[in-house]
Coordinates of C-alpha atoms and ligand atoms in Angstrom, one line a residue:
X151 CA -27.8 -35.4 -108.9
X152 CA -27.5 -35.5 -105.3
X153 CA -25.1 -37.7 -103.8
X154 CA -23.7 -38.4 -100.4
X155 CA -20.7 -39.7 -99.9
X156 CA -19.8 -41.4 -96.6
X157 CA -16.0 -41.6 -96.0
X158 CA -14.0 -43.9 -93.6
X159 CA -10.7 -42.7 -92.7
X160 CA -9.1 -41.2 -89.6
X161 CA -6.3 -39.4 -91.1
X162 CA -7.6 -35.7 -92.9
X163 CA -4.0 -35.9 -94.5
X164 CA -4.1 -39.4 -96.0
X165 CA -4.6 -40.6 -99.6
X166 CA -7.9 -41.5 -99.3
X167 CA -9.0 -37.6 -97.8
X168 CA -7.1 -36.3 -101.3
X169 CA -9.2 -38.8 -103.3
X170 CA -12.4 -37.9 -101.6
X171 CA -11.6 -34.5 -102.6
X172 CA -10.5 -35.4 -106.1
X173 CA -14.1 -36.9 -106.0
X174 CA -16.1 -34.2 -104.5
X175 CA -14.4 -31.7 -107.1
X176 CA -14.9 -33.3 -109.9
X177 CA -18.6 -33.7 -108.6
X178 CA -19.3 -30.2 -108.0
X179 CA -17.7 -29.1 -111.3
X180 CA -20.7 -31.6 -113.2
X181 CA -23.5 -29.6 -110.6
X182 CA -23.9 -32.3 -108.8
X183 CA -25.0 -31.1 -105.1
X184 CA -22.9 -33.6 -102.9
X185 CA -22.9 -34.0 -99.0
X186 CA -19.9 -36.0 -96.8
X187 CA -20.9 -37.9 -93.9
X188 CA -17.2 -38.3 -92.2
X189 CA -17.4 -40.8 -89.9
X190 CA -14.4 -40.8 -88.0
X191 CA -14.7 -36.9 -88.0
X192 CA -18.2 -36.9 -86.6
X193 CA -17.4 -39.3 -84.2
X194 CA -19.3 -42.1 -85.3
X195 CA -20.9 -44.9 -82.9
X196 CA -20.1 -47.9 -84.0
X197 CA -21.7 -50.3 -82.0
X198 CA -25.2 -51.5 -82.1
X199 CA -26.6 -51.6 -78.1
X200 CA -29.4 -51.0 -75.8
X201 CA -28.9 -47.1 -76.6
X202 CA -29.6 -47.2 -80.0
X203 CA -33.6 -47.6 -78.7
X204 CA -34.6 -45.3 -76.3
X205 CA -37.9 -46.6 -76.2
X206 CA -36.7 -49.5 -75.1
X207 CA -37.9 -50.5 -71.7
X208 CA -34.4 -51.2 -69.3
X209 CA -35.9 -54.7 -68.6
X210 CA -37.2 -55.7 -72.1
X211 CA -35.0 -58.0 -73.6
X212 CA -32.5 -56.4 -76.6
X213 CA -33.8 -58.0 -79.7
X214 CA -31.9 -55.7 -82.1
X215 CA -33.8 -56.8 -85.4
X216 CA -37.2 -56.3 -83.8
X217 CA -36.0 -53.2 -81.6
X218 CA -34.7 -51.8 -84.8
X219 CA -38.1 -52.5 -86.1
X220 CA -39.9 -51.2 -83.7
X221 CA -38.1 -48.2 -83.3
X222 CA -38.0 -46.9 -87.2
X223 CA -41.7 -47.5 -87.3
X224 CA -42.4 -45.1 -84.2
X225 CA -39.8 -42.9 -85.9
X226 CA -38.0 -43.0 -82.3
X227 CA -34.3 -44.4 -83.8
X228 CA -31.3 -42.1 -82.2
X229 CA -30.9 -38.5 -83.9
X230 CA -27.9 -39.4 -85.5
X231 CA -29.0 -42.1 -87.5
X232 CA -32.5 -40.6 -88.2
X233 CA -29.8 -37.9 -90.1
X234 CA -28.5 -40.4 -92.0
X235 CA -31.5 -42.4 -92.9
X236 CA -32.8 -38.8 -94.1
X237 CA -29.4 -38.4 -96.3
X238 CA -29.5 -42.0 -97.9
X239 CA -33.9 -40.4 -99.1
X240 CA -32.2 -37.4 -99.6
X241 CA -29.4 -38.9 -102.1
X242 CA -29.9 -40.1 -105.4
X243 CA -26.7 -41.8 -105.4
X244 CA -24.1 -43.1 -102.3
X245 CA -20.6 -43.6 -102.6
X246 CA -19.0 -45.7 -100.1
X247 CA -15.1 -44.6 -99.4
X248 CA -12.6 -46.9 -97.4
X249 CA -9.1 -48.3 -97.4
X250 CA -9.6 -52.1 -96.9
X251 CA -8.8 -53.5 -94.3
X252 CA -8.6 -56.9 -93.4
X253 CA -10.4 -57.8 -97.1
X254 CA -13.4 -55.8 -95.6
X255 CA -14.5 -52.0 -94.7
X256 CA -13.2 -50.6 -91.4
X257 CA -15.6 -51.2 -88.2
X258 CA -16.7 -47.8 -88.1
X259 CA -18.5 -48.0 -91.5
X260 CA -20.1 -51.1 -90.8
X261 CA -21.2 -49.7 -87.9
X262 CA -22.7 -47.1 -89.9
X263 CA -24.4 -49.5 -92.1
X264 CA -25.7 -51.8 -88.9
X265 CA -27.1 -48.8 -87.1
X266 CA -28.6 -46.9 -89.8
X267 CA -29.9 -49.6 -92.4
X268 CA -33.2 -50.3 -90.2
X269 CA -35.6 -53.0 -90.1
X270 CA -38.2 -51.3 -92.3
X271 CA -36.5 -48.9 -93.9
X272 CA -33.8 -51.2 -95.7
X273 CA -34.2 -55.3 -94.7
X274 CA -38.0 -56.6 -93.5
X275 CA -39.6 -54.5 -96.5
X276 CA -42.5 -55.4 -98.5
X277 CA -45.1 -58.7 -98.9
X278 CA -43.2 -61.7 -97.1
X279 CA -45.5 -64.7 -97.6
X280 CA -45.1 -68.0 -99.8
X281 CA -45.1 -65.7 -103.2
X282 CA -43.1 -63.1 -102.4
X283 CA -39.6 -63.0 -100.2
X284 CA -39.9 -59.0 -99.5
X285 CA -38.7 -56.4 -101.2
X286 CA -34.9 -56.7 -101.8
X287 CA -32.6 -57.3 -104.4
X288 CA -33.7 -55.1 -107.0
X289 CA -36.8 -54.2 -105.2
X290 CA -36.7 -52.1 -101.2
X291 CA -36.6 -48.2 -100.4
X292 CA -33.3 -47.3 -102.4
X293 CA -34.8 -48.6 -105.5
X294 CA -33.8 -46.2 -108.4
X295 CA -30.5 -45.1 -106.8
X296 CA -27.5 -45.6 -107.6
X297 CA -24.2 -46.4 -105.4
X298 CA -20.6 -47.4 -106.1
X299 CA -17.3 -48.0 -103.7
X300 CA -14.2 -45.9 -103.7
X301 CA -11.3 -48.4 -102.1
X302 CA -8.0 -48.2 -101.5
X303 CA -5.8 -51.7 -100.9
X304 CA -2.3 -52.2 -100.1
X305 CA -2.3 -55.2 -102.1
X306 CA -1.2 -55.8 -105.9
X307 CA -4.3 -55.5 -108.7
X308 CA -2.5 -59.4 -109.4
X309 CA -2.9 -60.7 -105.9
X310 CA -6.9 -60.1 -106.6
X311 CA -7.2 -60.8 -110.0
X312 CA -8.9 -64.7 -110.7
X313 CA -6.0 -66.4 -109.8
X314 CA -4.7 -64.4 -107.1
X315 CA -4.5 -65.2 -104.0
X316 CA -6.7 -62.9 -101.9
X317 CA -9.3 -64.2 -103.9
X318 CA -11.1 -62.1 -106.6
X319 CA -11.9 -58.2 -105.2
X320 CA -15.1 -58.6 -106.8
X321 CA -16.1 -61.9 -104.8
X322 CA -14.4 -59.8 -101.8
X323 CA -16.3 -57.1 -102.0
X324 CA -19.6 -59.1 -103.4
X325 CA -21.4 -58.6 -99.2
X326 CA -21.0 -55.0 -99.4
X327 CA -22.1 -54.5 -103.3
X328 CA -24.6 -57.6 -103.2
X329 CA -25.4 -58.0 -99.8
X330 CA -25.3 -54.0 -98.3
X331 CA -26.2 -51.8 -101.4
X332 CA -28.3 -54.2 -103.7
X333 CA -30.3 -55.7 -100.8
X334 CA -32.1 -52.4 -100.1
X335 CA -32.4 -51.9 -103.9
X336 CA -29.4 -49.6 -105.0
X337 CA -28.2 -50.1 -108.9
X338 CA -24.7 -50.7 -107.9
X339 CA -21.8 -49.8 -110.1
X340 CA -19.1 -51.4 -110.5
X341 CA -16.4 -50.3 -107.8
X342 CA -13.3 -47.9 -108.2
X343 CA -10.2 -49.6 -106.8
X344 CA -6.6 -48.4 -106.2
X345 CA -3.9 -51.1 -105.5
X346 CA -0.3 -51.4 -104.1
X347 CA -1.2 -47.6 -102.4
X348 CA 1.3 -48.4 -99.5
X349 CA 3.4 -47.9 -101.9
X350 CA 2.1 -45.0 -103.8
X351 CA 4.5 -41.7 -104.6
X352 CA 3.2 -38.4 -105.9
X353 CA 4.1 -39.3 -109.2
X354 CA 1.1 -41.9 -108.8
X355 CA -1.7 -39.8 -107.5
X356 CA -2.6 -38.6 -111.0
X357 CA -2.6 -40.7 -112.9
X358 CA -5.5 -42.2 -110.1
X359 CA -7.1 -38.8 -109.9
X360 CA -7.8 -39.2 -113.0
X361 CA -9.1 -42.7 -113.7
X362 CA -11.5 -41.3 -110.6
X363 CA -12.4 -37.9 -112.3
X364 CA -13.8 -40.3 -114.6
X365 CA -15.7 -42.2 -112.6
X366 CA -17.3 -39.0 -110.9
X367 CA -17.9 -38.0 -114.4
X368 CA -19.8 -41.1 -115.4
X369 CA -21.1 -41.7 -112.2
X370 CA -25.0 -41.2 -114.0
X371 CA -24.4 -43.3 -117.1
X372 CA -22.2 -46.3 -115.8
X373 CA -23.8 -49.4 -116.3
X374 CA -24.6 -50.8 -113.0
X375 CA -23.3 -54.5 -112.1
X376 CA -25.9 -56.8 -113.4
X377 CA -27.1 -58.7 -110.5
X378 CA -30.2 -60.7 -111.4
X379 CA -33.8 -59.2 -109.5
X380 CA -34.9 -62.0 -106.3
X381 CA -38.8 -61.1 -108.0
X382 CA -38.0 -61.0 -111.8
X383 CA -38.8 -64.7 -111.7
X384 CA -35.1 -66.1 -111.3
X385 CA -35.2 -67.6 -107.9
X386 CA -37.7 -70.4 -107.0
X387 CA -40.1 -69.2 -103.7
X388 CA -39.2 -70.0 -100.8
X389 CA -36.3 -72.0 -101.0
X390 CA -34.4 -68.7 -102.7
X391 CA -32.3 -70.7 -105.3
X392 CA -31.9 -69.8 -108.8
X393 CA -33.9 -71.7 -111.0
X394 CA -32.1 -75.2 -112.1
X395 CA -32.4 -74.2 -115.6
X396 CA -30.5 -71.0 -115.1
X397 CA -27.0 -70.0 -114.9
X398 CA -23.8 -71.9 -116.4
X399 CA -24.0 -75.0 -114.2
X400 CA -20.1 -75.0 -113.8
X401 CA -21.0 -72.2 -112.3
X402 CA -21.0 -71.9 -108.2
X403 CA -21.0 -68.6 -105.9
X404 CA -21.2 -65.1 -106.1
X405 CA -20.7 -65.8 -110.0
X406 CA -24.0 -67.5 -110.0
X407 CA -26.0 -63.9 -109.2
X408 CA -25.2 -62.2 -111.7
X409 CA -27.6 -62.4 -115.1
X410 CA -24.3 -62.8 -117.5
X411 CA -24.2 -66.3 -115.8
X412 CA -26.8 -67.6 -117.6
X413 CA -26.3 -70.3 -119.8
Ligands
FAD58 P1 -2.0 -43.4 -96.8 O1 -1.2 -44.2 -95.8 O2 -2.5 -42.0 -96.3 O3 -1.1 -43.1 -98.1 C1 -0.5 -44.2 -98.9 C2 0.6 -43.6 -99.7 O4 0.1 -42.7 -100.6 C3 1.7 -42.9 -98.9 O5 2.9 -43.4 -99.3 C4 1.5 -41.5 -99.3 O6 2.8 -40.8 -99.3 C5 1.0 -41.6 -100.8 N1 0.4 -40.5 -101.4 C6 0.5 -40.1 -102.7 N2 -0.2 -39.0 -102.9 C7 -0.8 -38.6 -101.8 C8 -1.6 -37.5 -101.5 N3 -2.0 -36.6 -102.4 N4 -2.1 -37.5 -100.2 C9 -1.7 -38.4 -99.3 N5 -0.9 -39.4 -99.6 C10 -0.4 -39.6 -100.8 N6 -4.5 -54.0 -97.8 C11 -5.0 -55.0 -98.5 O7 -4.8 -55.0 -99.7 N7 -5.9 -55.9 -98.0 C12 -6.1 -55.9 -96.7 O8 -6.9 -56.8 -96.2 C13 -5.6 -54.9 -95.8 N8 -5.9 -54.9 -94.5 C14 -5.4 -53.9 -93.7 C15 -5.7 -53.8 -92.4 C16 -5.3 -52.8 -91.6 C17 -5.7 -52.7 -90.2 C18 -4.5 -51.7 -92.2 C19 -4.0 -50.6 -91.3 C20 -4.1 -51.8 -93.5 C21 -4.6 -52.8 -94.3 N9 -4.3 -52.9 -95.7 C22 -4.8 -53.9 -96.4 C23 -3.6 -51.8 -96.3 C24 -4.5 -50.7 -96.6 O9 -5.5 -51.0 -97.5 C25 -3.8 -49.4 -97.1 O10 -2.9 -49.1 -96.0 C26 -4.7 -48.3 -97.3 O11 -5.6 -48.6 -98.4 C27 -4.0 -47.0 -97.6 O12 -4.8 -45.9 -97.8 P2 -4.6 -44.6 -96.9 O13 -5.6 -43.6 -97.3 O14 -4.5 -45.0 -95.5 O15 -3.1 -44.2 -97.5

């Protein structure tokens, strides 16, 4: 496979640089053909402005949805994220690599995701009309690829278990997985996390090296998280809501999205 694997972190000598190369390793070693979009390293713009569409006239109004638009259709988006977009075509599968931070990914890789996930290439895709919501969950560009999140949390695995009280990491990280990854039309795997890393010794790291080997490993056989498809017939049109007679109705939230709910 080829993968690309965008990293977040602006220390080369921190835990999450040795995990990326645990991961990239472990890749190579399977034949995988892997590429590293360092964003910290490269300098990333984060920011979404007026320079991200140079066709832009300086007096038109910034409309950055229909800019964005406008811009990937005319292929006339900024070199740098035209070199992404070509990665994410290029990539049959994306791995996502942050410590969290503030229960979300650092600013620089959301800037990543606003700038490069274009209007037209992954949200405003496909038939929108009274039958059909566009292409998206389960359906858009990245259909057919696969993408998972390596994430590192200061946190205890308790303080985000059901009960705990950050909340549940998979609600927590449900807008990147659901929202981010299965919106365009990734298969998303469930995510590899590492807790209480604050406090991580060296007697730690492999034992987690290896629960990521792993991972790598099983990266093309995982079963992805099974979020139901917006057009396999779930959802009513337009109104977006799964269908009354679906899904536990003690059921409310993220919970409610994936096809294990129903009852
Ligand atoms: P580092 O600081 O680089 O290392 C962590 C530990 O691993 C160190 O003790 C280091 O010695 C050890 N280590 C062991 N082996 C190695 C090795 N081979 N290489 C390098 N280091 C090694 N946590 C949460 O749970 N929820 C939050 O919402 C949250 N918000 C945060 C917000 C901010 C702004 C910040 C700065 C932190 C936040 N944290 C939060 C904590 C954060 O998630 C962790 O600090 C981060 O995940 C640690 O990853 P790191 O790569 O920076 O680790």
């Amino acid at each position: 496979m080829k993968i690309l694997l965008v990293f977040a972190h602006p220390e080369s000598r921190s835990l999450n640089a040795a995990l990326r190369d645990v991961a990239i390793t472990e890749l190579e070693a399977q034949g995988h053909e892997v590429r590293v979009t360092d964003l910290y390293a490269q300098g990333w713009k984060s920011a979404v402005d007026r320079t991200d569409f140079p066709v832009l006239a300086s007096d038109t109004r910034l409309i950055p949805a229909t800019a964005s638009k406008k811009s990937f259709e005319a292929d006339a988006l900024t070199e740098d994220v035209k070199a992404e977009i070509a990665k994410l075509i290029w990539a049959d599968a994306l791995i996502l690599q942050f410590p969290l931070w503030w229960f979300a990914m650092p600013a620089i890789l959301k800037g990543w995701v606003d700038r490069v996930f274009a209007y037209g290439f992954a949200y405003g895709v496909g038939e929108h009309s009274d039958k059909r919501w566009g292409d998206r969950y389960g359906d858009g560009t990245l259909v057919g690829k696969r993408a998972m999140l390596i994430v590192t949390a200061g946190g205890w695995k308790e303080h985000y278990a059901p009960r705990g009280v950050n909340g549940e990491i998979d609600d927590l990280l449900f807008p990147i997985n659901h929202g981010i990854l299965y919106y365009p039309g990734y298969d998303v795997l469930p995510p590899f996390v590492i807790y209480s890393v604050d406090r991580f010794g060296e007697a730690d790291f492999e034992p987690a090296a290896q629960r990521l080997r792993e991972r790598m490993r099983t990266l093309a056989t995982t079963q992805p998280i099974p979020y139901r498809r917006q057009n396999g017939g779930d959802y009513l049109i337009p109104s977006m809501n799964l269908r009354p007679d679906l899904g536990d109705q003690n059921t409310t939230g993220f919970k409610l999205h994936l096809s294990g709910s129903k009852s």
